[in-house]
Short mmCIF file of C-alpha atoms in Angstrom, two decimals:
data_model
loop_
_atom_site.label_atom_id
_atom_site.label_comp_id
_atom_site.label_asym_id
_atom_site.label_seq_id
_atom_site.Cartn_x
_atom_site.Cartn_y
_atom_site.Cartn_z
CA MET A 1 -0.01 0.00 0.01
CA LEU A 2 1.34 3.46 -0.95
CA PHE A 3 1.39 6.27 1.60
CA CYS A 4 1.31 9.97 0.59
CA HIS A 5 3.89 11.89 2.58
CA PRO A 6 3.22 15.58 3.36
CA GLN A 7 5.01 18.22 1.31
CA PRO A 8 8.06 19.97 2.85
CA GLU A 9 7.56 23.25 4.72
CA SER A 10 7.73 26.46 2.68
CA TYR A 11 10.96 27.66 4.23
CA HIS A 12 12.67 24.39 3.19
CA GLN A 13 11.48 24.50 -0.42
CA HIS A 14 14.31 26.64 -1.79
CA SER A 15 17.18 24.69 -0.21
CA ALA A 16 15.56 21.38 -0.98
CA SER A 17 15.03 22.39 -4.61
CA TYR A 18 18.65 23.47 -4.90
CA ILE A 19 19.98 20.19 -3.49
CA ARG A 20 17.62 18.16 -5.66
CA ASP A 21 18.72 19.98 -8.82
CA ALA A 22 22.36 19.41 -7.96
CA LEU A 23 21.89 15.73 -7.34
CA ALA A 24 19.39 15.18 -10.15
CA PRO A 25 21.73 13.18 -12.46
CA PHE A 26 22.81 10.88 -9.65
CA LEU A 27 19.27 10.42 -8.31
CA LYS A 28 18.03 9.63 -11.79
CA ASP A 29 20.61 6.89 -12.29
CA GLU A 30 19.98 5.47 -8.83
CA GLU A 31 16.21 5.50 -9.34
CA ALA A 32 16.58 3.68 -12.66
CA ARG A 33 18.84 1.09 -11.03
CA LEU A 34 16.44 0.46 -8.13
CA THR A 35 13.50 0.25 -10.53
CA ALA A 36 15.31 -2.29 -12.70
CA GLU A 37 16.25 -4.35 -9.63
CA SER A 38 12.69 -4.34 -8.34
CA VAL A 39 11.40 -5.48 -11.72
CA CYS A 40 14.01 -8.24 -11.93
CA LYS A 41 13.28 -9.44 -8.41
CA ARG A 42 9.54 -9.36 -8.78
CA SER A 43 8.01 -12.80 -8.90
CA PRO A 44 6.69 -13.90 -12.29
CA LEU A 45 3.75 -15.65 -10.57
CA GLN A 46 0.88 -14.38 -8.50
CA VAL A 47 -0.87 -16.58 -5.93
CA VAL A 48 -4.29 -15.73 -4.51
CA LEU A 49 -6.15 -17.41 -1.64
CA CYS A 50 -9.90 -17.08 -2.14
CA ALA A 51 -10.79 -16.16 1.43
CA ALA A 52 -11.67 -12.74 2.91
CA THR A 53 -9.14 -10.78 4.92
CA SER A 54 -9.94 -9.45 8.37
CA PRO A 55 -10.83 -5.73 8.71
CA ALA A 56 -9.44 -5.63 12.26
CA VAL A 57 -5.83 -5.35 11.11
CA LYS A 58 -3.97 -2.07 11.29
CA GLN A 59 -2.48 -0.44 8.22
CA GLN A 60 1.15 -1.20 8.95
CA GLU A 61 0.52 -4.85 9.87
CA GLU A 62 0.29 -7.91 7.67
CA THR A 63 -3.10 -9.10 6.49
CA LEU A 64 -4.85 -11.86 8.45
CA THR A 65 -7.27 -14.38 6.95
CA TYR A 66 -9.65 -16.65 8.85
CA LEU A 67 -10.27 -20.21 7.67
CA ASN A 68 -12.68 -22.95 8.76
CA GLN A 69 -11.28 -26.33 9.70
CA GLY A 70 -11.73 -28.90 6.93
CA GLN A 71 -13.34 -26.43 4.47
CA SER A 72 -12.02 -26.31 0.91
CA TYR A 73 -10.45 -23.00 -0.11
CA GLU A 74 -9.23 -22.19 -3.60
CA ILE A 75 -5.63 -21.19 -4.29
CA ARG A 76 -5.23 -19.62 -7.75
CA MET A 77 -1.88 -19.61 -9.51
CA LEU A 78 -1.46 -17.01 -12.24
CA LYS A 79 1.45 -15.91 -14.40
CA ARG A 80 1.87 -12.14 -14.66
CA LYS A 81 1.18 -11.09 -18.25
CA LEU A 82 4.11 -8.74 -18.68
CA VAL A 83 6.77 -8.76 -21.36
CA GLU A 84 9.65 -9.02 -18.88
CA TYR A 85 8.16 -12.15 -17.31
CA THR A 86 8.55 -14.50 -20.24
CA ASP A 87 11.48 -16.43 -18.77
CA ILE A 88 9.31 -19.43 -17.81
CA SER A 89 9.67 -21.49 -20.96
CA CYS A 90 9.04 -24.94 -19.46
CA LYS A 91 5.78 -26.79 -20.00
CA TYR A 92 5.07 -27.44 -16.31
CA VAL A 93 6.21 -26.09 -12.96
CA LYS A 94 5.89 -27.65 -9.54
CA SER A 95 4.23 -25.85 -6.61
CA ILE A 96 4.66 -27.03 -3.03
CA VAL A 97 1.97 -25.80 -0.63
CA ARG A 98 2.58 -26.03 3.12
CA VAL A 99 1.03 -24.87 6.37
CA VAL A 100 3.71 -23.62 8.77
CA PHE A 101 3.86 -21.64 11.98
CA HIS A 102 3.92 -17.84 11.86
CA ASP A 103 5.52 -17.50 15.29
CA ARG A 104 9.30 -17.74 15.11
CA ARG A 105 9.44 -19.62 18.42
CA LEU A 106 7.10 -22.32 17.11
CA GLN A 107 9.08 -22.54 13.86
CA TYR A 108 12.10 -23.72 15.83
CA MET A 109 9.89 -26.29 17.57
CA GLU A 110 8.00 -27.32 14.41
CA HIS A 111 9.19 -30.92 14.44
CA GLN A 112 8.15 -31.50 18.05
CA GLN A 113 4.81 -29.74 17.55
CA LEU A 114 3.93 -31.78 14.44
CA GLU A 115 4.99 -35.05 16.11
CA GLY A 116 2.71 -34.24 19.04
CA TRP A 117 -0.17 -33.50 16.68
CA ARG A 118 0.51 -36.77 14.79
CA TRP A 119 0.38 -38.72 18.06
CA ASN A 120 -2.89 -37.11 19.14
CA ARG A 121 -4.55 -37.56 15.74
CA PRO A 122 -2.97 -40.65 14.12
CA GLY A 123 -3.84 -41.21 10.49
CA ASP A 124 -4.91 -37.59 9.89
CA ARG A 125 -3.18 -34.92 7.83
CA ILE A 126 -2.76 -31.24 8.60
CA LEU A 127 -3.10 -30.25 4.93
CA ASP A 128 -5.08 -32.02 2.22
CA ILE A 129 -6.00 -31.17 -1.37
CA ASP A 130 -9.57 -31.46 -2.63
CA ILE A 131 -9.05 -33.22 -5.96
CA PRO A 132 -12.63 -33.05 -7.38
CA LEU A 133 -12.76 -29.25 -7.02
CA SER A 134 -9.22 -28.57 -8.26
CA GLU A 135 -8.64 -27.59 -11.86
CA GLY A 136 -5.60 -27.49 -14.14
CA ILE A 137 -3.21 -29.43 -11.88
CA LEU A 138 -1.32 -32.66 -12.49
CA GLU A 139 0.07 -35.35 -10.23
CA PRO A 140 -1.17 -34.11 -6.84
CA ARG A 141 0.98 -35.76 -4.20
CA SER A 142 1.18 -35.96 -0.42
CA HIS A 143 4.17 -37.00 1.66
CA PRO A 144 3.42 -39.50 4.45
CA MET A 145 6.16 -37.96 6.58
CA HIS A 146 5.15 -34.34 5.81
CA LEU A 147 1.61 -33.98 7.10
CA ASN A 148 1.55 -30.23 6.39
CA THR A 149 2.66 -30.39 2.74
CA VAL A 150 1.10 -31.13 -0.65
CA GLU A 151 2.50 -30.60 -4.14
CA PHE A 152 1.34 -30.66 -7.77
CA LEU A 153 2.37 -29.71 -11.31
CA TRP A 154 0.64 -27.08 -13.44
CA ASP A 155 1.05 -25.22 -16.71
CA PRO A 156 2.10 -21.59 -16.05
CA VAL A 157 0.53 -20.50 -19.34
CA LYS A 158 -2.90 -21.55 -18.11
CA LYS A 159 -4.95 -20.92 -15.03
CA ALA A 160 -4.59 -23.43 -12.20
CA SER A 161 -6.73 -23.74 -9.08
CA ALA A 162 -5.94 -26.03 -6.17
CA PHE A 163 -8.48 -26.39 -3.36
CA ILE A 164 -6.83 -27.05 -0.01
CA GLN A 165 -8.21 -28.15 3.34
CA VAL A 166 -6.53 -27.32 6.66
CA ASN A 167 -7.54 -29.95 9.19
CA CYS A 168 -5.91 -28.54 12.32
CA ILE A 169 -7.10 -25.50 14.30
CA SER A 170 -4.98 -22.74 15.79
CA THR A 171 -5.89 -23.58 19.40
CA GLU A 172 -4.43 -27.10 19.07
CA PHE A 173 -0.99 -25.56 19.47
CA THR A 174 -1.93 -23.19 22.29
CA PRO A 175 -0.66 -24.02 25.79
CA ARG A 176 -3.39 -25.01 28.21
CA LYS A 177 -2.58 -22.13 30.54
CA HIS A 178 -3.89 -19.70 27.90
CA GLY A 179 -7.31 -21.35 27.92
CA GLY A 180 -7.37 -21.77 24.15
CA GLU A 181 -9.02 -18.38 23.54
CA LYS A 182 -6.21 -17.10 21.34
CA GLY A 183 -4.98 -19.58 18.77
CA VAL A 184 -1.55 -19.36 17.17
CA PRO A 185 -1.43 -17.96 13.62
CA PHE A 186 -0.23 -20.09 10.74
CA ARG A 187 1.29 -19.26 7.37
CA ILE A 188 0.23 -20.73 4.05
CA GLN A 189 3.30 -20.69 1.82
CA VAL A 190 3.56 -21.68 -1.85
CA ASP A 191 7.00 -22.39 -3.32
CA THR A 192 7.24 -22.95 -7.08
CA PHE A 193 10.11 -24.61 -8.99
CA SER A 194 10.86 -25.21 -12.65
CA PRO A 195 12.78 -28.22 -14.05
CA ASN A 196 16.47 -28.11 -14.80
CA GLU A 197 18.24 -29.80 -17.69
CA HIS A 198 17.90 -33.17 -15.91
CA GLY A 199 14.15 -32.79 -15.46
CA GLU A 200 14.43 -32.25 -11.68
CA TYR A 201 12.32 -29.44 -10.23
CA MET A 202 15.13 -27.53 -8.53
CA GLU A 203 15.12 -24.08 -10.20
CA HIS A 204 13.35 -21.69 -7.84
CA VAL A 205 10.71 -19.55 -9.55
CA SER A 206 8.77 -17.84 -6.75
CA SER A 207 7.67 -18.05 -3.12
CA SER A 208 4.77 -16.28 -1.47
CA SER A 209 2.81 -16.61 1.76
CA CYS A 210 0.03 -15.12 3.89
CA GLN A 211 -0.98 -15.23 7.53
CA VAL A 212 -4.06 -17.28 8.53
CA LYS A 213 -5.89 -18.49 11.59
CA VAL A 214 -7.94 -21.68 11.51
CA PHE A 215 -11.12 -22.07 13.56
CA LYS A 216 -13.57 -24.89 14.10
CA PRO A 217 -16.26 -25.24 11.39
CA LYS A 218 -18.11 -21.91 10.90
CA GLY A 219 -15.92 -20.28 13.53
CA ALA A 220 -14.08 -18.22 10.91
CA ASP A 221 -17.37 -16.79 9.62
CA ARG A 222 -18.40 -15.75 13.13
CA LYS A 223 -14.98 -14.21 13.84
CA LEU A 224 -15.04 -12.24 10.58
CA LYS A 225 -18.54 -10.97 11.37
CA THR A 226 -17.43 -9.92 14.86
CA ASP A 227 -14.43 -8.02 13.49
CA ARG A 228 -16.58 -6.16 10.99
CA GLU A 229 -19.10 -5.17 13.66
CA LYS A 230 -16.28 -3.96 15.91
CA ILE A 231 -14.79 -1.80 13.16
CA ASP A 232 -18.20 -0.40 12.18
CA LYS A 233 -18.70 0.86 15.75
CA LYS A 234 -15.48 2.88 15.64
CA ALA A 235 -15.35 6.52 14.64
CA LEU A 236 -14.51 7.36 11.03
CA GLN A 237 -11.11 8.71 12.06
CA ASP A 238 -10.26 5.48 13.89
CA ARG A 239 -11.42 3.31 10.98
CA GLU A 240 -8.76 4.81 8.75
CA LYS A 241 -6.13 3.17 10.94
CA TYR A 242 -7.32 -0.27 9.83
CA GLN A 243 -7.10 -2.04 6.48
CA LEU A 244 -10.12 -2.60 4.31
CA SER A 245 -11.39 -6.17 4.12
CA HIS A 246 -10.98 -7.84 0.71
CA GLU A 247 -12.81 -10.89 -0.58
CA SER A 248 -9.51 -12.56 -1.58
CA THR A 249 -6.05 -12.67 -0.06
CA VAL A 250 -3.05 -11.95 -2.26
CA LEU A 251 -0.01 -13.88 -1.05
CA LYS A 252 3.04 -11.67 -0.64
CA GLU A 253 6.47 -12.57 -1.94
CA CYS A 254 8.78 -14.14 0.60
CA SER A 255 11.92 -16.23 0.88
CA PRO A 256 11.72 -19.93 0.01
CA TRP A 257 10.98 -22.23 2.89
CA PRO A 258 14.28 -23.82 4.03
CA ASP A 259 13.13 -27.39 3.36
CA ALA A 260 11.41 -26.56 0.07
CA LEU A 261 14.40 -27.33 -2.16
CA ASN A 262 15.26 -30.55 -0.32
CA LEU A 263 11.64 -31.67 -0.53
CA SER A 264 11.54 -30.89 -4.25
CA ILE A 265 14.75 -32.86 -4.89
CA HIS A 266 13.45 -35.80 -2.86
CA SER A 267 10.15 -35.89 -4.64
CA SER A 268 11.89 -35.76 -8.02
CA SER A 269 14.09 -38.75 -7.25
CA THR A 270 11.53 -40.91 -5.44
CA PRO A 271 7.86 -40.69 -6.32
CA SER A 272 5.51 -39.82 -3.49
CA PRO A 273 2.22 -41.64 -2.93
CA VAL A 274 -0.45 -40.31 -5.26
CA TYR A 275 -3.90 -39.41 -4.02
CA HIS A 276 -6.50 -42.02 -4.95
CA SER A 277 -8.81 -39.96 -7.12
CA SER A 278 -10.23 -39.74 -10.59
CA PRO A 279 -7.35 -38.85 -12.96
CA THR A 280 -9.65 -36.85 -15.23
CA SER A 281 -10.78 -34.46 -12.53
CA CYS A 282 -7.60 -32.42 -12.52
CA THR A 283 -5.79 -32.97 -15.81
CA PHE A 284 -5.18 -30.80 -18.84
CA THR A 285 -7.37 -31.68 -21.79
CA ASP A 286 -4.75 -30.94 -24.40
CA GLY A 287 -1.57 -31.94 -22.60
CA ASN A 288 0.51 -34.94 -23.57
CA CYS A 289 1.50 -35.62 -19.99
CA SER A 290 -0.86 -37.65 -17.82
CA PRO A 291 -0.87 -38.14 -14.07
CA ALA A 292 1.22 -40.92 -12.70
CA GLN A 293 -1.03 -43.91 -12.35
CA PRO A 294 -0.63 -45.76 -9.06
CA GLY A 295 0.50 -49.34 -9.42
CA GLU A 296 -1.91 -52.14 -8.89
CA LEU A 297 -2.35 -52.88 -5.24
CA LEU A 298 -1.39 -56.38 -4.22
CA MET A 299 -4.20 -57.83 -2.16
CA PRO A 300 -2.72 -59.22 1.06
CA ALA A 301 -3.05 -62.95 1.27
CA CYS A 302 -4.13 -64.68 4.45
CA SER A 303 -0.79 -66.49 4.53
CA ASP A 304 1.15 -63.19 4.75
CA HIS A 305 1.13 -63.07 8.54
CA LEU A 306 3.15 -60.79 10.78
CA LEU A 307 5.46 -63.08 12.75
CA PRO A 308 6.81 -62.51 16.27
CA SER A 309 10.30 -63.02 14.87
CA SER A 310 9.90 -60.17 12.33
CA SER A 311 12.60 -57.50 12.66
CA PRO A 312 11.78 -53.77 12.63
CA GLN A 313 12.74 -53.69 8.93
CA ASP A 314 10.46 -56.64 8.14
CA THR A 315 7.68 -55.00 10.13
CA GLN A 316 8.04 -51.79 8.12
CA GLN A 317 7.78 -53.73 4.86
CA TRP A 318 4.75 -55.63 6.15
CA LEU A 319 3.01 -52.36 7.08
CA GLN A 320 3.68 -50.92 3.61
CA ARG A 321 2.42 -54.06 1.84
CA HIS A 322 -0.84 -53.88 3.76
CA ARG A 323 -1.43 -50.13 3.15
CA PHE A 324 -0.38 -48.88 6.61
CA SER A 325 2.32 -46.55 5.29
CA PRO A 326 1.08 -43.51 7.32
CA PHE A 327 1.98 -45.38 10.51
CA CYS A 328 5.42 -46.62 9.43
CA ARG A 329 7.21 -43.79 11.20
CA LEU A 330 5.06 -44.26 14.31
CA PHE A 331 6.05 -47.94 14.50
CA CYS A 332 9.58 -47.51 13.13
CA SER A 333 11.25 -49.27 16.08
CA PHE A 334 8.57 -51.95 16.61
CA THR A 335 9.29 -55.59 15.96
CA GLY A 336 6.62 -58.09 14.98
CA ALA A 337 6.37 -59.23 18.59
CA ASP A 338 5.82 -55.63 19.77
CA LEU A 339 2.90 -55.13 17.41
CA LEU A 340 1.34 -58.52 18.14
CA ARG A 341 1.30 -57.75 21.87
CA MET A 342 -0.95 -54.75 21.30
CA SER A 343 -4.66 -55.20 21.91
CA ARG A 344 -7.47 -54.11 19.67
CA GLU A 345 -8.23 -51.16 21.97
CA ASP A 346 -4.57 -50.03 21.90
CA LEU A 347 -4.50 -49.98 18.09
CA VAL A 348 -7.85 -48.15 17.89
CA GLN A 349 -6.57 -45.48 20.26
CA ILE A 350 -3.31 -45.04 18.33
CA CYS A 351 -4.49 -45.41 14.72
CA GLY A 352 -8.13 -44.39 14.96
CA PRO A 353 -11.22 -46.64 14.75
CA ALA A 354 -11.06 -47.54 11.03
CA ASP A 355 -7.31 -48.17 10.63
CA GLY A 356 -6.97 -49.59 14.14
CA ILE A 357 -9.56 -52.32 13.54
CA ARG A 358 -8.15 -53.06 10.09
CA LEU A 359 -4.59 -53.33 11.48
CA PHE A 360 -5.75 -55.65 14.28
CA ASN A 361 -7.62 -57.96 11.88
CA THR A 362 -4.72 -58.01 9.42
CA MET A 363 -2.20 -58.83 12.15
CA LYS A 364 -4.31 -61.70 13.38
CA GLY A 365 -4.57 -63.04 9.83
CA ARG A 366 -8.34 -63.05 9.78
CA CYS A 367 -9.45 -64.15 6.35
CA ILE A 368 -12.82 -63.35 4.80
CA GLN A 369 -15.30 -65.99 5.87
CA PRO A 370 -16.81 -67.94 2.91
CA ARG A 371 -20.53 -67.55 2.31
CA LEU A 372 -20.94 -71.24 1.47
CA THR A 373 -18.87 -74.37 2.21
CA MET A 374 -19.52 -77.55 0.25
CA TYR A 375 -17.69 -80.90 -0.06
CA VAL A 376 -17.14 -82.78 -3.32
CA CYS A 377 -15.68 -86.20 -4.09
CA GLN A 378 -14.73 -87.36 -7.57
CA GLN A 379 -16.62 -90.47 -8.65
CA GLN A 380 -14.48 -93.59 -8.63
CA ALA A 381 -14.06 -95.73 -11.76
CA ARG A 382 -15.09 -98.87 -9.85
CA PRO A 383 -17.36 -98.96 -6.80
CA ALA A 384 -15.78 -99.38 -3.40
CA VAL A 385 -16.21 -102.57 -1.41
CA LYS A 386 -17.95 -100.79 1.42
CA PRO A 387 -20.12 -97.66 0.91
CA GLY A 388 -18.06 -94.62 1.74
CA ALA A 389 -14.81 -96.54 2.07
CA GLY A 390 -11.88 -94.87 0.32
CA ASP A 391 -13.88 -91.75 -0.65
CA ILE A 392 -11.90 -88.52 -0.20
CA TYR A 393 -13.80 -85.25 -0.14
CA HIS A 394 -12.46 -81.81 -0.86
CA ALA A 395 -13.85 -78.59 0.52
CA LEU A 396 -14.99 -75.79 -1.80
CA TYR A 397 -15.30 -72.33 -0.25
CA LEU A 398 -17.49 -69.88 -2.17
CA GLU A 399 -17.10 -66.19 -1.40
CA GLU A 400 -19.70 -65.34 -4.07
CA LEU A 401 -22.84 -67.44 -4.44
CA THR A 402 -22.65 -67.59 -8.22
CA LEU A 403 -22.31 -70.31 -10.84
CA MET A 404 -19.08 -68.70 -12.08
CA ASP A 405 -17.52 -68.90 -8.62
CA LEU A 406 -18.48 -72.55 -8.32
CA SER A 407 -17.12 -73.33 -11.79
CA GLU A 408 -13.79 -71.60 -11.01
CA LYS A 409 -13.38 -73.49 -7.73
CA ILE A 410 -14.09 -76.87 -9.39
CA ALA A 411 -11.68 -76.06 -12.23
CA MET A 412 -8.99 -75.08 -9.73
CA LEU A 413 -9.51 -78.26 -7.72
CA TYR A 414 -9.17 -80.61 -10.71
CA SER A 415 -6.67 -78.53 -12.74
CA LEU A 416 -9.07 -77.69 -15.54
CA PRO A 417 -9.30 -74.42 -17.49
CA PRO A 418 -12.43 -72.64 -16.18
CA GLN A 419 -13.58 -71.77 -19.72
CA GLN A 420 -13.67 -75.51 -20.61
CA ILE A 421 -16.43 -76.23 -18.09
CA THR A 422 -19.45 -75.63 -20.29
CA HIS A 423 -22.30 -76.73 -18.00
CA ILE A 424 -22.81 -77.88 -14.43
CA TYR A 425 -25.75 -80.19 -13.69
CA ARG A 426 -27.23 -81.52 -10.48
CA GLN A 427 -28.52 -85.09 -10.71
CA LYS A 428 -31.71 -85.71 -8.74
CA PRO A 429 -32.54 -89.10 -7.12
CA SER A 430 -34.95 -89.75 -9.99
CA GLY A 431 -32.01 -89.56 -12.42
CA ILE A 432 -32.91 -86.28 -14.15
CA HIS A 433 -30.20 -83.63 -14.68
CA VAL A 434 -31.06 -80.08 -13.60
CA LEU A 435 -28.97 -77.23 -14.98
CA VAL A 436 -27.28 -75.37 -12.11
CA SER A 437 -27.89 -71.61 -12.02
CA ASP A 438 -26.96 -68.75 -9.68
CA GLU A 439 -30.28 -69.14 -7.90
CA MET A 440 -29.65 -72.84 -7.28
CA VAL A 441 -26.19 -72.12 -5.87
CA GLN A 442 -27.72 -69.60 -3.50
CA ASN A 443 -30.08 -72.30 -2.21
CA PHE A 444 -27.40 -74.96 -1.55
CA ARG A 445 -27.33 -76.04 2.09
CA GLU A 446 -24.24 -75.26 4.15
CA GLU A 447 -21.65 -78.09 4.12
CA LYS A 448 -23.61 -80.09 1.56
CA SER A 449 -21.65 -83.05 0.10
CA PHE A 450 -21.75 -84.14 -3.57
CA ILE A 451 -20.32 -86.91 -5.73
CA LEU A 452 -18.74 -85.12 -8.72
CA SER A 453 -18.21 -86.57 -12.17
CA THR A 454 -16.85 -84.92 -15.32
CA LEU A 455 -18.02 -85.86 -18.80
CA ARG A 456 -16.29 -84.89 -22.02
CA ASP A 457 -18.47 -82.75 -24.31
CA GLU A 458 -17.43 -83.62 -27.88
CA THR A 459 -19.45 -80.81 -29.48
CA THR A 460 -17.78 -77.99 -27.55
CA ASP A 461 -14.50 -79.74 -26.70
CA GLY A 462 -15.19 -78.96 -23.05
CA TYR A 463 -16.43 -80.66 -19.92
CA ARG A 464 -19.80 -81.13 -18.29
CA VAL A 465 -19.82 -81.49 -14.53
CA VAL A 466 -22.49 -83.51 -12.74
CA LEU A 467 -23.16 -83.20 -9.01
CA LYS A 468 -25.19 -85.94 -7.31
#
């Protein structure tokens, strides 16, 4: 904001004019140099947070924006359309968004503060990105070890909007002795990098930030309303001491966050976990680059148990295989025996209800119970001497009560290609053959036993299976 300084007194005008005329050539050169430096240092990008600023901030102070916990707010990234800002020639740039502490004292204690928050709210993140609402961004990523950071790629030629959600509130980091009435302010900082000749996003483009406070849902709206009412009650002369409230917050240029470059290098060398979302919700329609598709998840088998003899390294790999990566750092020094000693209630308290129950069931190796169990025995070529003597039955476990599931289990049991089983019949005591359907499978009694025979079908070069 520009301030108009008063004109010099009349009795200083002559001397001031004389000095100014004498120094005019030098001042002109200095002014041109400072103007050129300011233009060169000015960021080529502009970042805007779509949230209203508070009117209860004095003119000389930094703006303050109130946010609701868990609400999605838009961050717009724009390239300044000036001739001197055409140095961004790359197709995409990477922006790293983070929520950090505004207070310098808390910045030094950031690691301890975030670890305490992680322990109190296991499985949650401080900062998330709302993929369905975002537009013009590619490869949105989150770091399991950086709960307050998200990143994405975008085309600086086009408009990009990323909707973020801050899930912590300012009073969570306030000492109890303060009663929680005044929460600590945060900073939302956006650092942008362009790729170098090796394709690594290490070339710093711009950094900007703004001051925010996060309240419980709808608390920011009430606080903003209270501030406006308080300013409206002041005299006109006193109102001029405060800034006007704006519907959007323009992030001011700042220095890069110290860990921004290291985080960018790390993410370039090792891919971060990608959010599970629709890839078409945030991609460019005409770009050749597509978001990194996550690899197919390997479904954990019931035989992949966590053993008491598992070392901490084996335990970490087991957690990652079973999609418990957010808790790897929490259990970094735990052996298999340490985890197996924990009760269901302990895991729920540490990991939350959903992940705690899932971790407990996975550790105990609890498989999905079949919906139907049936026993089959292949018909012998010659009858046994005594009924039932020498007959060996095999169990078939059906997770889906369908004909296809039954056909696949029979084919697996007798080493037959599933597509070669053309029909399955059930032979009634009267000798008639009834074609088995999904409805018939659903009406089989639990633990029903059958004598199974396979007949070669010459017309289709397959097999017909008869159950009796």
